PDB file of C-alpha atoms in Angstrom:
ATOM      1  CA  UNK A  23       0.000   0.000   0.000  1.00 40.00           C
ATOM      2  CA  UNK A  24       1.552   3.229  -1.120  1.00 59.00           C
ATOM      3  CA  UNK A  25       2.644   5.539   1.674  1.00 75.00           C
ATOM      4  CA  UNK A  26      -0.017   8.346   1.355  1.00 78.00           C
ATOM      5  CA  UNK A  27      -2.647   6.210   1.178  1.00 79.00           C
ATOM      6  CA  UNK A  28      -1.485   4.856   4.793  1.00 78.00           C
ATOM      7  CA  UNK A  29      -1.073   8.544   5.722  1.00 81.00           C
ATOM      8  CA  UNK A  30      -4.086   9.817   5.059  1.00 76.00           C
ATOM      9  CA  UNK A  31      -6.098   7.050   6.854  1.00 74.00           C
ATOM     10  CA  UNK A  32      -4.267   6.717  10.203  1.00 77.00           C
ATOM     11  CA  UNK A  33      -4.821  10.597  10.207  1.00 75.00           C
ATOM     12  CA  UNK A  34      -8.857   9.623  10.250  1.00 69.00           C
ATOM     13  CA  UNK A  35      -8.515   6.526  12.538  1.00 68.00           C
ATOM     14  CA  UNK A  36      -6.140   7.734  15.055  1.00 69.00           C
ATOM     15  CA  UNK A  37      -8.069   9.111  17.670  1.00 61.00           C
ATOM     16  CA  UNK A  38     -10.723   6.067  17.239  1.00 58.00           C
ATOM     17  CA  UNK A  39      -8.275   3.480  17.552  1.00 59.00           C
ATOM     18  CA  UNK A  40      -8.726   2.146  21.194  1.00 56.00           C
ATOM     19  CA  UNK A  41     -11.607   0.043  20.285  1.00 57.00           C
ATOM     20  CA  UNK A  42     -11.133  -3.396  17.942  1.00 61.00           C
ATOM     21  CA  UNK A  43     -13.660  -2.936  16.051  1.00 57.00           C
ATOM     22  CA  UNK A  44     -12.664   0.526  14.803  1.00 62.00           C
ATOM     23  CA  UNK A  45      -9.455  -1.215  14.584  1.00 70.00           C
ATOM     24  CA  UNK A  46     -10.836  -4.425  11.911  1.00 72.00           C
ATOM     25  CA  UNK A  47     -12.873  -1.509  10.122  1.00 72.00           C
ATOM     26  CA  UNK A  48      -9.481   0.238   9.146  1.00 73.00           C
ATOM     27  CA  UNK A  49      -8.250  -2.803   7.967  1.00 79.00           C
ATOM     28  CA  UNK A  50     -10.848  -3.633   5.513  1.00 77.00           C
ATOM     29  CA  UNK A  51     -10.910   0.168   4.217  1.00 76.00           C
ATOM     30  CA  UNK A  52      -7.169  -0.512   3.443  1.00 78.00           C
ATOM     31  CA  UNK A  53      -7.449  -3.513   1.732  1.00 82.00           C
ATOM     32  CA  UNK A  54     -10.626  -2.159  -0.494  1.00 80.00           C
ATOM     33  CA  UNK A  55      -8.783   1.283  -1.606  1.00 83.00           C
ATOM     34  CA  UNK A  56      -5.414  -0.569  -2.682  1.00 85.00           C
ATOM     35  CA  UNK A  57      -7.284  -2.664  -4.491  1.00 86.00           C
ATOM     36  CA  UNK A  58      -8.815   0.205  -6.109  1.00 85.00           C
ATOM     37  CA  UNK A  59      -5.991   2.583  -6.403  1.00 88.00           C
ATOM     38  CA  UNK A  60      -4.438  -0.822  -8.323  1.00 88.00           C
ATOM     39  CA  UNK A  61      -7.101  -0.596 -10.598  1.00 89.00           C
ATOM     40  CA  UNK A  62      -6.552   2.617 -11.831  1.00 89.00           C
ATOM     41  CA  UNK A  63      -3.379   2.377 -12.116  1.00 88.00           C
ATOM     42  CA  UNK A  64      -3.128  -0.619 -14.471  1.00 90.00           C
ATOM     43  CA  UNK A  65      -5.901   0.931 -16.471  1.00 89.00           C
ATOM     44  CA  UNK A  66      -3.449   3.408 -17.290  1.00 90.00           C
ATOM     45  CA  UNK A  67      -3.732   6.306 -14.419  1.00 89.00           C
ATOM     46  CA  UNK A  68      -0.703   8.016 -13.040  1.00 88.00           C
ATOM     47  CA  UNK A  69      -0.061   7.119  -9.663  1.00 86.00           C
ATOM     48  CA  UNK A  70      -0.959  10.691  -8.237  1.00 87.00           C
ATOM     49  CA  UNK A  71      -4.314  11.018  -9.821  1.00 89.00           C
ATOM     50  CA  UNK A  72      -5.188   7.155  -9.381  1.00 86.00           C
ATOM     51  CA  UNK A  73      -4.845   8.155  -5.148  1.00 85.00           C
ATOM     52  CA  UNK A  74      -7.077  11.156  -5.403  1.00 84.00           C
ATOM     53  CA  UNK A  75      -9.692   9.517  -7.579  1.00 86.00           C
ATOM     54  CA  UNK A  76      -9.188   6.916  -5.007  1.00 84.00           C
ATOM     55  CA  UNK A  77      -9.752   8.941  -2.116  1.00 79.00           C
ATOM     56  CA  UNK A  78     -12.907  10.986  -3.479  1.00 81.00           C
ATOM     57  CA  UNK A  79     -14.430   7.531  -4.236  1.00 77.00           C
ATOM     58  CA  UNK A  80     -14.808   7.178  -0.164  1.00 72.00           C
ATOM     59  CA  UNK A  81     -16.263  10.706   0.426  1.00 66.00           C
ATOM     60  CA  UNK A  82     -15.715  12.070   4.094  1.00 61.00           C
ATOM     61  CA  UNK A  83     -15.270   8.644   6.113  1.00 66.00           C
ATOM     62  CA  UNK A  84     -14.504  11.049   9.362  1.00 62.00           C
ATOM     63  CA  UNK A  85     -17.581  11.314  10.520  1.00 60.00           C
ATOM     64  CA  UNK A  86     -19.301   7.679  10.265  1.00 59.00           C
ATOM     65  CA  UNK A  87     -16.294   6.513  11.782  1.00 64.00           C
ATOM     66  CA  UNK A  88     -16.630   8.944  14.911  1.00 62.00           C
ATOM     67  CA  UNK A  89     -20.237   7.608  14.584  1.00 59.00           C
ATOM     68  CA  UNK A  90     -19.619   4.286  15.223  1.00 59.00           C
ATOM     69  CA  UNK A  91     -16.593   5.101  17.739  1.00 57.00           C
ATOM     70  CA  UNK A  92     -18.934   6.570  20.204  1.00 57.00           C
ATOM     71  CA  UNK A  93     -22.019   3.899  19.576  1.00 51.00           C
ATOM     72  CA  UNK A  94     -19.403   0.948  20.077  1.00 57.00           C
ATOM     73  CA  UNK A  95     -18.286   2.915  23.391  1.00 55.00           C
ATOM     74  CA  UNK A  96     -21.624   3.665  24.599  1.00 52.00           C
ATOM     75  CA  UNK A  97     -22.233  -0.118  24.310  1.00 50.00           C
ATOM     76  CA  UNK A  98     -19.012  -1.039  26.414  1.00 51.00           C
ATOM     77  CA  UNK A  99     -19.862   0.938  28.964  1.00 51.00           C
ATOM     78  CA  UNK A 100     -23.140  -0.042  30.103  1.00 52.00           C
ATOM     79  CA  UNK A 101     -24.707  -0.636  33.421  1.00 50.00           C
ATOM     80  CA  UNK A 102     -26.268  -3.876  34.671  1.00 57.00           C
ATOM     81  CA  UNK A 103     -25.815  -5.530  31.270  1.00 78.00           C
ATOM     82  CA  UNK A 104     -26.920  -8.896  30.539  1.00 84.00           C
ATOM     83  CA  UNK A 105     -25.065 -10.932  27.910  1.00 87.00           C
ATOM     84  CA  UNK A 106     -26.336 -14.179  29.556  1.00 92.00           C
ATOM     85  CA  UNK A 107     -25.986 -17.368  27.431  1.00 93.00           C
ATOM     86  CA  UNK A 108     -23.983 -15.618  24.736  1.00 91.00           C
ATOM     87  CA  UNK A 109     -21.518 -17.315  22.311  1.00 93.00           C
ATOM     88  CA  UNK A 110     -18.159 -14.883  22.297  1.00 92.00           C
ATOM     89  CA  UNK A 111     -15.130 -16.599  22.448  1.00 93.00           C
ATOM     90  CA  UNK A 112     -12.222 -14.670  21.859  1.00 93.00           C
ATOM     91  CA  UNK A 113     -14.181 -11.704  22.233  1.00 91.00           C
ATOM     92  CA  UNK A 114     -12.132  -8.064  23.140  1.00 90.00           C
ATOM     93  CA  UNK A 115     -14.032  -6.225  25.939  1.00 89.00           C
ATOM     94  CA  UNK A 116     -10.690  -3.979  26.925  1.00 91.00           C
ATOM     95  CA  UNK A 117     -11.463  -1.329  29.264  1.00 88.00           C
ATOM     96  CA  UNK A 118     -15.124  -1.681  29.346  1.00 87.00           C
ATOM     97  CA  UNK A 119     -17.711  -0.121  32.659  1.00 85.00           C
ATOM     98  CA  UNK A 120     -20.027  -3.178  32.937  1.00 86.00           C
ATOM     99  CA  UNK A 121     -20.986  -2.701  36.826  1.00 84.00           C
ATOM    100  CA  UNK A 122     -23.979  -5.379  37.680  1.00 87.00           C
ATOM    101  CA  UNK A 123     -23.236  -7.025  34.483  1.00 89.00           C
ATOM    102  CA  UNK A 124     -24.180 -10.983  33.913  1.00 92.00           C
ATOM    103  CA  UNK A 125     -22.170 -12.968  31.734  1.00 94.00           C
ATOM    104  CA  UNK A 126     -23.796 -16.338  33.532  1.00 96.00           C
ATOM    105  CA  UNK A 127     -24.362 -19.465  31.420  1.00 96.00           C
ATOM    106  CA  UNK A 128     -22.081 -17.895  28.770  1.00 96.00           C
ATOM    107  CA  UNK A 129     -18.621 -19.057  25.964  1.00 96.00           C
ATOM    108  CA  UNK A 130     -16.317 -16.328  27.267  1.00 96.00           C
ATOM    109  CA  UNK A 131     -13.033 -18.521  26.316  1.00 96.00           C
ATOM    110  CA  UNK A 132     -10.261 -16.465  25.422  1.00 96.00           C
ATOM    111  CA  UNK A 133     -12.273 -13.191  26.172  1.00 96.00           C
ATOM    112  CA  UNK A 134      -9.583 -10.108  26.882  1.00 95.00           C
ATOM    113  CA  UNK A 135     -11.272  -8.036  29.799  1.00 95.00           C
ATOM    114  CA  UNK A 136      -8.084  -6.177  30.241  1.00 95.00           C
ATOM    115  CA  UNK A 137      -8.243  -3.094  32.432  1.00 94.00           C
ATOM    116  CA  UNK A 138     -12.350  -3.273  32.349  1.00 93.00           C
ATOM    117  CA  UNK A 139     -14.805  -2.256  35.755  1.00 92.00           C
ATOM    118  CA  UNK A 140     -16.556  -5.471  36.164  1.00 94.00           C
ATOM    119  CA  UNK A 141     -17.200  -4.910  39.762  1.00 94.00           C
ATOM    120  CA  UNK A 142     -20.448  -6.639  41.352  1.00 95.00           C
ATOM    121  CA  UNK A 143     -20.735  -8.451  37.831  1.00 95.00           C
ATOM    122  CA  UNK A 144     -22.061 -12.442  37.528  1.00 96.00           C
ATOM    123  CA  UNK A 145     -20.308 -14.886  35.434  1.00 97.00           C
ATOM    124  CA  UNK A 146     -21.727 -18.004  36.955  1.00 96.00           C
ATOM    125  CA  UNK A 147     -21.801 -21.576  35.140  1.00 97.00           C
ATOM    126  CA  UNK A 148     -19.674 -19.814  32.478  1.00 97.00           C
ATOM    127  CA  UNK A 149     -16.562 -21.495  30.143  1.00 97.00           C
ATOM    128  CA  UNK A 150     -13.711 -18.647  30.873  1.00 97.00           C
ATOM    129  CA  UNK A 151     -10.704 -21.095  29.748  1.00 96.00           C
ATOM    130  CA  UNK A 152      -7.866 -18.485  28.921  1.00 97.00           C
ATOM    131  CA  UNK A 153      -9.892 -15.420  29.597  1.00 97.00           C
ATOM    132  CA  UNK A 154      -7.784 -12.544  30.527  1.00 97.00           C
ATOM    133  CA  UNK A 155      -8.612 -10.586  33.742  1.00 97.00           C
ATOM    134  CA  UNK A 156      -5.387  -8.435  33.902  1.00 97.00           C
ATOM    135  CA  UNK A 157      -5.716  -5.220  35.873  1.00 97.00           C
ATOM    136  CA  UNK A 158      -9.813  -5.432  35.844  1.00 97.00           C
ATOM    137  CA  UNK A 159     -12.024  -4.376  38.992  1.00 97.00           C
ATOM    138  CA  UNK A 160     -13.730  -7.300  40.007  1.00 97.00           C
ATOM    139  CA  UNK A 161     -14.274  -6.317  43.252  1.00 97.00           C
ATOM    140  CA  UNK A 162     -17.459  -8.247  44.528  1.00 97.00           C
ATOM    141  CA  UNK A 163     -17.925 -10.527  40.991  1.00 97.00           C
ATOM    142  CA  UNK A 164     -19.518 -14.090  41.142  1.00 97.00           C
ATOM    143  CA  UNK A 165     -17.911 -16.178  39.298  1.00 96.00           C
ATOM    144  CA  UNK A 166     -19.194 -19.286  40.521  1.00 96.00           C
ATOM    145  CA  UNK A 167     -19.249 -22.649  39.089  1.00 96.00           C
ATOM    146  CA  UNK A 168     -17.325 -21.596  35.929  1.00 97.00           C
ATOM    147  CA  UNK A 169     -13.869 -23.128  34.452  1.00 97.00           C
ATOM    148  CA  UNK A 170     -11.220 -20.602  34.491  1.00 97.00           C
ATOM    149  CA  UNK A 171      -8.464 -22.470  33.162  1.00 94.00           C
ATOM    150  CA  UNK A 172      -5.350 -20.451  32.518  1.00 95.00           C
ATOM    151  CA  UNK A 173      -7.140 -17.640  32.728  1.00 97.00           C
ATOM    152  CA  UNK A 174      -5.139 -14.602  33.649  1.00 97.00           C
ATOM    153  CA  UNK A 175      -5.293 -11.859  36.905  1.00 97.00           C
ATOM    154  CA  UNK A 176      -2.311 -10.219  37.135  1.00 97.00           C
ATOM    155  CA  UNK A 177      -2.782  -6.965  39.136  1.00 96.00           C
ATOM    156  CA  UNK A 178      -6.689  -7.611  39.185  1.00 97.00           C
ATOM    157  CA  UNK A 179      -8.660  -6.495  42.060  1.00 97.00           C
ATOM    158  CA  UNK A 180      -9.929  -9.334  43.357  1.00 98.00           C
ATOM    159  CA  UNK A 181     -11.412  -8.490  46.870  1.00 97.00           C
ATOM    160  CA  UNK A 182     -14.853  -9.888  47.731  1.00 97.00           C
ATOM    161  CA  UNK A 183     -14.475 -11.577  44.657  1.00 98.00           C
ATOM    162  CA  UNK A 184     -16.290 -15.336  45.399  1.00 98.00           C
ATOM    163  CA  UNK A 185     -14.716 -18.274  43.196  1.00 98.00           C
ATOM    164  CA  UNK A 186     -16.843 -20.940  44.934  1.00 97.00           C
ATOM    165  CA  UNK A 187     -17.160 -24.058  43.065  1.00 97.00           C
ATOM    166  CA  UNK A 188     -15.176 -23.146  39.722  1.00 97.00           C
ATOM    167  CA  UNK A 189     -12.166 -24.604  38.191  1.00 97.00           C
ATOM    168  CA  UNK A 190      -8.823 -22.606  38.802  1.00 97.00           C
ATOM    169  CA  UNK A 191      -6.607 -25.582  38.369  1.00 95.00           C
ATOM    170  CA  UNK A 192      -2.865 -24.048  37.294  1.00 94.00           C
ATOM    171  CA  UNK A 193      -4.021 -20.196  37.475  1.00 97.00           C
ATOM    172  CA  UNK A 194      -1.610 -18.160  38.727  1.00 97.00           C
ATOM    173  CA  UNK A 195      -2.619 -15.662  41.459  1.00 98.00           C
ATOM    174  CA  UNK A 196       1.356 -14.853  42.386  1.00 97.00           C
ATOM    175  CA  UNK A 197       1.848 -11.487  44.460  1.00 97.00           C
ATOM    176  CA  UNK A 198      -2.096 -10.859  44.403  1.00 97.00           C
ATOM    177  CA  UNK A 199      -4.020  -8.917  47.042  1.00 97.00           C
ATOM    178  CA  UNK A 200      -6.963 -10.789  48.248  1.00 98.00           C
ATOM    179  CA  UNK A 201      -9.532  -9.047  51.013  1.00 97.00           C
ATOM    180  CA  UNK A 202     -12.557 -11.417  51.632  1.00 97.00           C
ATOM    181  CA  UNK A 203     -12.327 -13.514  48.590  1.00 98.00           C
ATOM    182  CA  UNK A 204     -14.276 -16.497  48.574  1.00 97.00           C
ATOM    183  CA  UNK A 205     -12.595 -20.157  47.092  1.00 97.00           C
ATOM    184  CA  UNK A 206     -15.216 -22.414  48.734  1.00 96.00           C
ATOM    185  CA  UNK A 207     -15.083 -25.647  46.748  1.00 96.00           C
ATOM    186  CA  UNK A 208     -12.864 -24.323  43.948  1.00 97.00           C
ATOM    187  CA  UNK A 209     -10.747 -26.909  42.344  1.00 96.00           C
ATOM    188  CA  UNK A 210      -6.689 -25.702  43.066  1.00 97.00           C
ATOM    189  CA  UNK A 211      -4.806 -27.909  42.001  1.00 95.00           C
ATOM    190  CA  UNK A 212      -1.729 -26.685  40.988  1.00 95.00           C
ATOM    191  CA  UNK A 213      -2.973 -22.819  41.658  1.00 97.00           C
ATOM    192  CA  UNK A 214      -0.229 -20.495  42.414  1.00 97.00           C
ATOM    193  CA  UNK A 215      -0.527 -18.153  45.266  1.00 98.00           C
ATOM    194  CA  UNK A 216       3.274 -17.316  45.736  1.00 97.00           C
ATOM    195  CA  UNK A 217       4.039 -14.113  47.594  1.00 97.00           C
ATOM    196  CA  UNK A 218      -0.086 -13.671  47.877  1.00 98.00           C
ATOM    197  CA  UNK A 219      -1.499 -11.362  50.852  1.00 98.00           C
ATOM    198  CA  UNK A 220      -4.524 -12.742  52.245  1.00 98.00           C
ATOM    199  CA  UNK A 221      -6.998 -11.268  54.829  1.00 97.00           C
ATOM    200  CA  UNK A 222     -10.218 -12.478  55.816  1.00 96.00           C
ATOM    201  CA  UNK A 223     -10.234 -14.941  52.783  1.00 97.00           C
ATOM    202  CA  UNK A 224     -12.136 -18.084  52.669  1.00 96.00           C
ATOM    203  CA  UNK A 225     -10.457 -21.693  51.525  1.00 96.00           C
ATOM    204  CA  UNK A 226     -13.027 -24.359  52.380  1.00 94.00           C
ATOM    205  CA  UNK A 227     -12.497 -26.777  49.777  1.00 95.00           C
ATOM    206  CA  UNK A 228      -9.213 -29.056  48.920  1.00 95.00           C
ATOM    207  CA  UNK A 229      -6.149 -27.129  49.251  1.00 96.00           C
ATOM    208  CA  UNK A 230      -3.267 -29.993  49.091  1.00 94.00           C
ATOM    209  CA  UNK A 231      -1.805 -29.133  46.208  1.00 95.00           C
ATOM    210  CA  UNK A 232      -1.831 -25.222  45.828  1.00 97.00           C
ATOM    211  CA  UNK A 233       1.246 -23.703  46.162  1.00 97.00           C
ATOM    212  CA  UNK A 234       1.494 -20.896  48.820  1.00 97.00           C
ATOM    213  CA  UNK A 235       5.641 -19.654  49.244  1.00 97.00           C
ATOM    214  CA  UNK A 236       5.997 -16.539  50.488  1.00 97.00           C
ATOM    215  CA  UNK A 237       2.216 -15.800  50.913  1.00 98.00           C
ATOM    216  CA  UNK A 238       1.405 -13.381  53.605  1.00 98.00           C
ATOM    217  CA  UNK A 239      -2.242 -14.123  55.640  1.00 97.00           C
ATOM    218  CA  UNK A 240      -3.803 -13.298  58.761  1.00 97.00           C
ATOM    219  CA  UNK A 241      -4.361 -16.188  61.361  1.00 96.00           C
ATOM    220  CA  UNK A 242      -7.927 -16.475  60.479  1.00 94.00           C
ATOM    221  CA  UNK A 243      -7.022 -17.671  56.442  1.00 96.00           C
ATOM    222  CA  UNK A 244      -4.415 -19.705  58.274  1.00 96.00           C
ATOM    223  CA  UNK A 245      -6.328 -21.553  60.265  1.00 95.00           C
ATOM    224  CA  UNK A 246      -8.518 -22.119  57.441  1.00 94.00           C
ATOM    225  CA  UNK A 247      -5.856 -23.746  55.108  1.00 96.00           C
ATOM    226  CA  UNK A 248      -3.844 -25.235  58.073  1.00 94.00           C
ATOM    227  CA  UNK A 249      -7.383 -27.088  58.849  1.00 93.00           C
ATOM    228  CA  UNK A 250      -7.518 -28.110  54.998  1.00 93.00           C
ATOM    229  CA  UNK A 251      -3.778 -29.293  55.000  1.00 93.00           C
ATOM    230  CA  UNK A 252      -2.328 -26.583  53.108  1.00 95.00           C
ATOM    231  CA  UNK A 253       1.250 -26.810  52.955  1.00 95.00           C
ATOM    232  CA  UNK A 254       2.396 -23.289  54.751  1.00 95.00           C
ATOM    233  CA  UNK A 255       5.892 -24.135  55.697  1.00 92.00           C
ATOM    234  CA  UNK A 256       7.131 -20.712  54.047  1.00 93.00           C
ATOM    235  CA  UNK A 257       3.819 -18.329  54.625  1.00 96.00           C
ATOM    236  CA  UNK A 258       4.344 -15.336  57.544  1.00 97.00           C
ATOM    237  CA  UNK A 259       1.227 -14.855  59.978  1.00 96.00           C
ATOM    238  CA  UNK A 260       0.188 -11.959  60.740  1.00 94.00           C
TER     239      UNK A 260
END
């Protein structure tokens, strides 16, 4: 693609650019105007008239792209939405405000929730193998009763957060911050909580195999693990 053609459309997509679909629509405008330009060209068209017949073909793009900018943001950002029993693996909800959402009986595998409010939000009985969690708010979520197989949480907020019943075999939760989070029943095996801090946190399910060096707790999480045979040779009390 010649160099003014790229030009001139990052100069109408750049300030639209922090949602994917914005992203996939600049794509396919690319693709469709070099094939075009092309056209002219090998019917004979200098190279400087075949881009500005190209470009007047398209009219002024500018503002149905701000159009659908701000529709596609008004949709990430809504309260108490229900996407219940919804099909969207692999789906990109970065930086979305969902508060009171419910994602329950739902395909969310592979979903990127990176730096998105999902605080108080449901995602019960849902598949969220490989879902990615990094730096989101789920302060107060349900997640209940869903897989969450190497799904990721680094620097997630996580307190109040209740994990009862779900699958988070392998996940790594190293150096996390937990404050009244809830694993009742949760399948651990494997799960990392190296260098963790824990207050007021709830493990009443099988905790044998979870790894928890360097993990920081009060004595009330202690006892709880101690009582479920956690291995806590290397935690500190406090």
């Amino acid at each position: 693609m010649s160099d003014k053609l790229k030009t001139y459309l990052n100069g109408i997509f750049s300030p639209y650019e922090d949602i994917k679909a914005i992203k996939e629509i600049k794509e396919e405008l690319y693709q469709n105007l070099q094939e075009k330009m092309d056209d002219l060209k090998r019917e004979g068209l200098p190279e400087e008239i075949a881009y500005h017949k190209t470009i007047d073909s398209i009219g002024d793009i500018s503002e149905i792209v701000e159009a659908i900018h701000d529709k596609t943001r008004e949709l990430h950002q809504r309260v108490g939405m229900d996407l219940s029993k919804s099909n969207m693996p692999n789906s990109d909800f970065t930086s979305v405000n969902v508060h009171d959402g419910k994602f329950n009986y739902s395909n969310l595998e592979g979903c990127d929730f990176t730096g998105s409010d999902l605080s108080n939000s449901s995602f019960k009985c849902s598949n969220l193998d490989n879902a990615i969690f990094d730096r989101a708010n789920l302060r107060g979520a349900k997640m209940n009763k869903s897989n969450l197989g190497g799904a990721s949480f680094k620097e997630a907020i996580l307190d109040d957060t209740d994990f009862s019943y779900s699958n988070l075999s392998g996940v790594c939760f190293d150096n996390q911050t937990f404050n009244g989070t809830i694993f009742n029943d949760a399948g651990l095996k494997g799960t990392s909580f190296k260098n963790a801090v824990f207050r007021n946190v709830s493990f009443k399910t099988n905790v044998k195999k979870a790894v928890f060096d360097g993990a920081t707790m009060d004595k009330l999480t202690y006892a709880i693990l101690k009582g479920n045979k956690a291995n806590l040779e290397n935690v500190t009390v406090v």
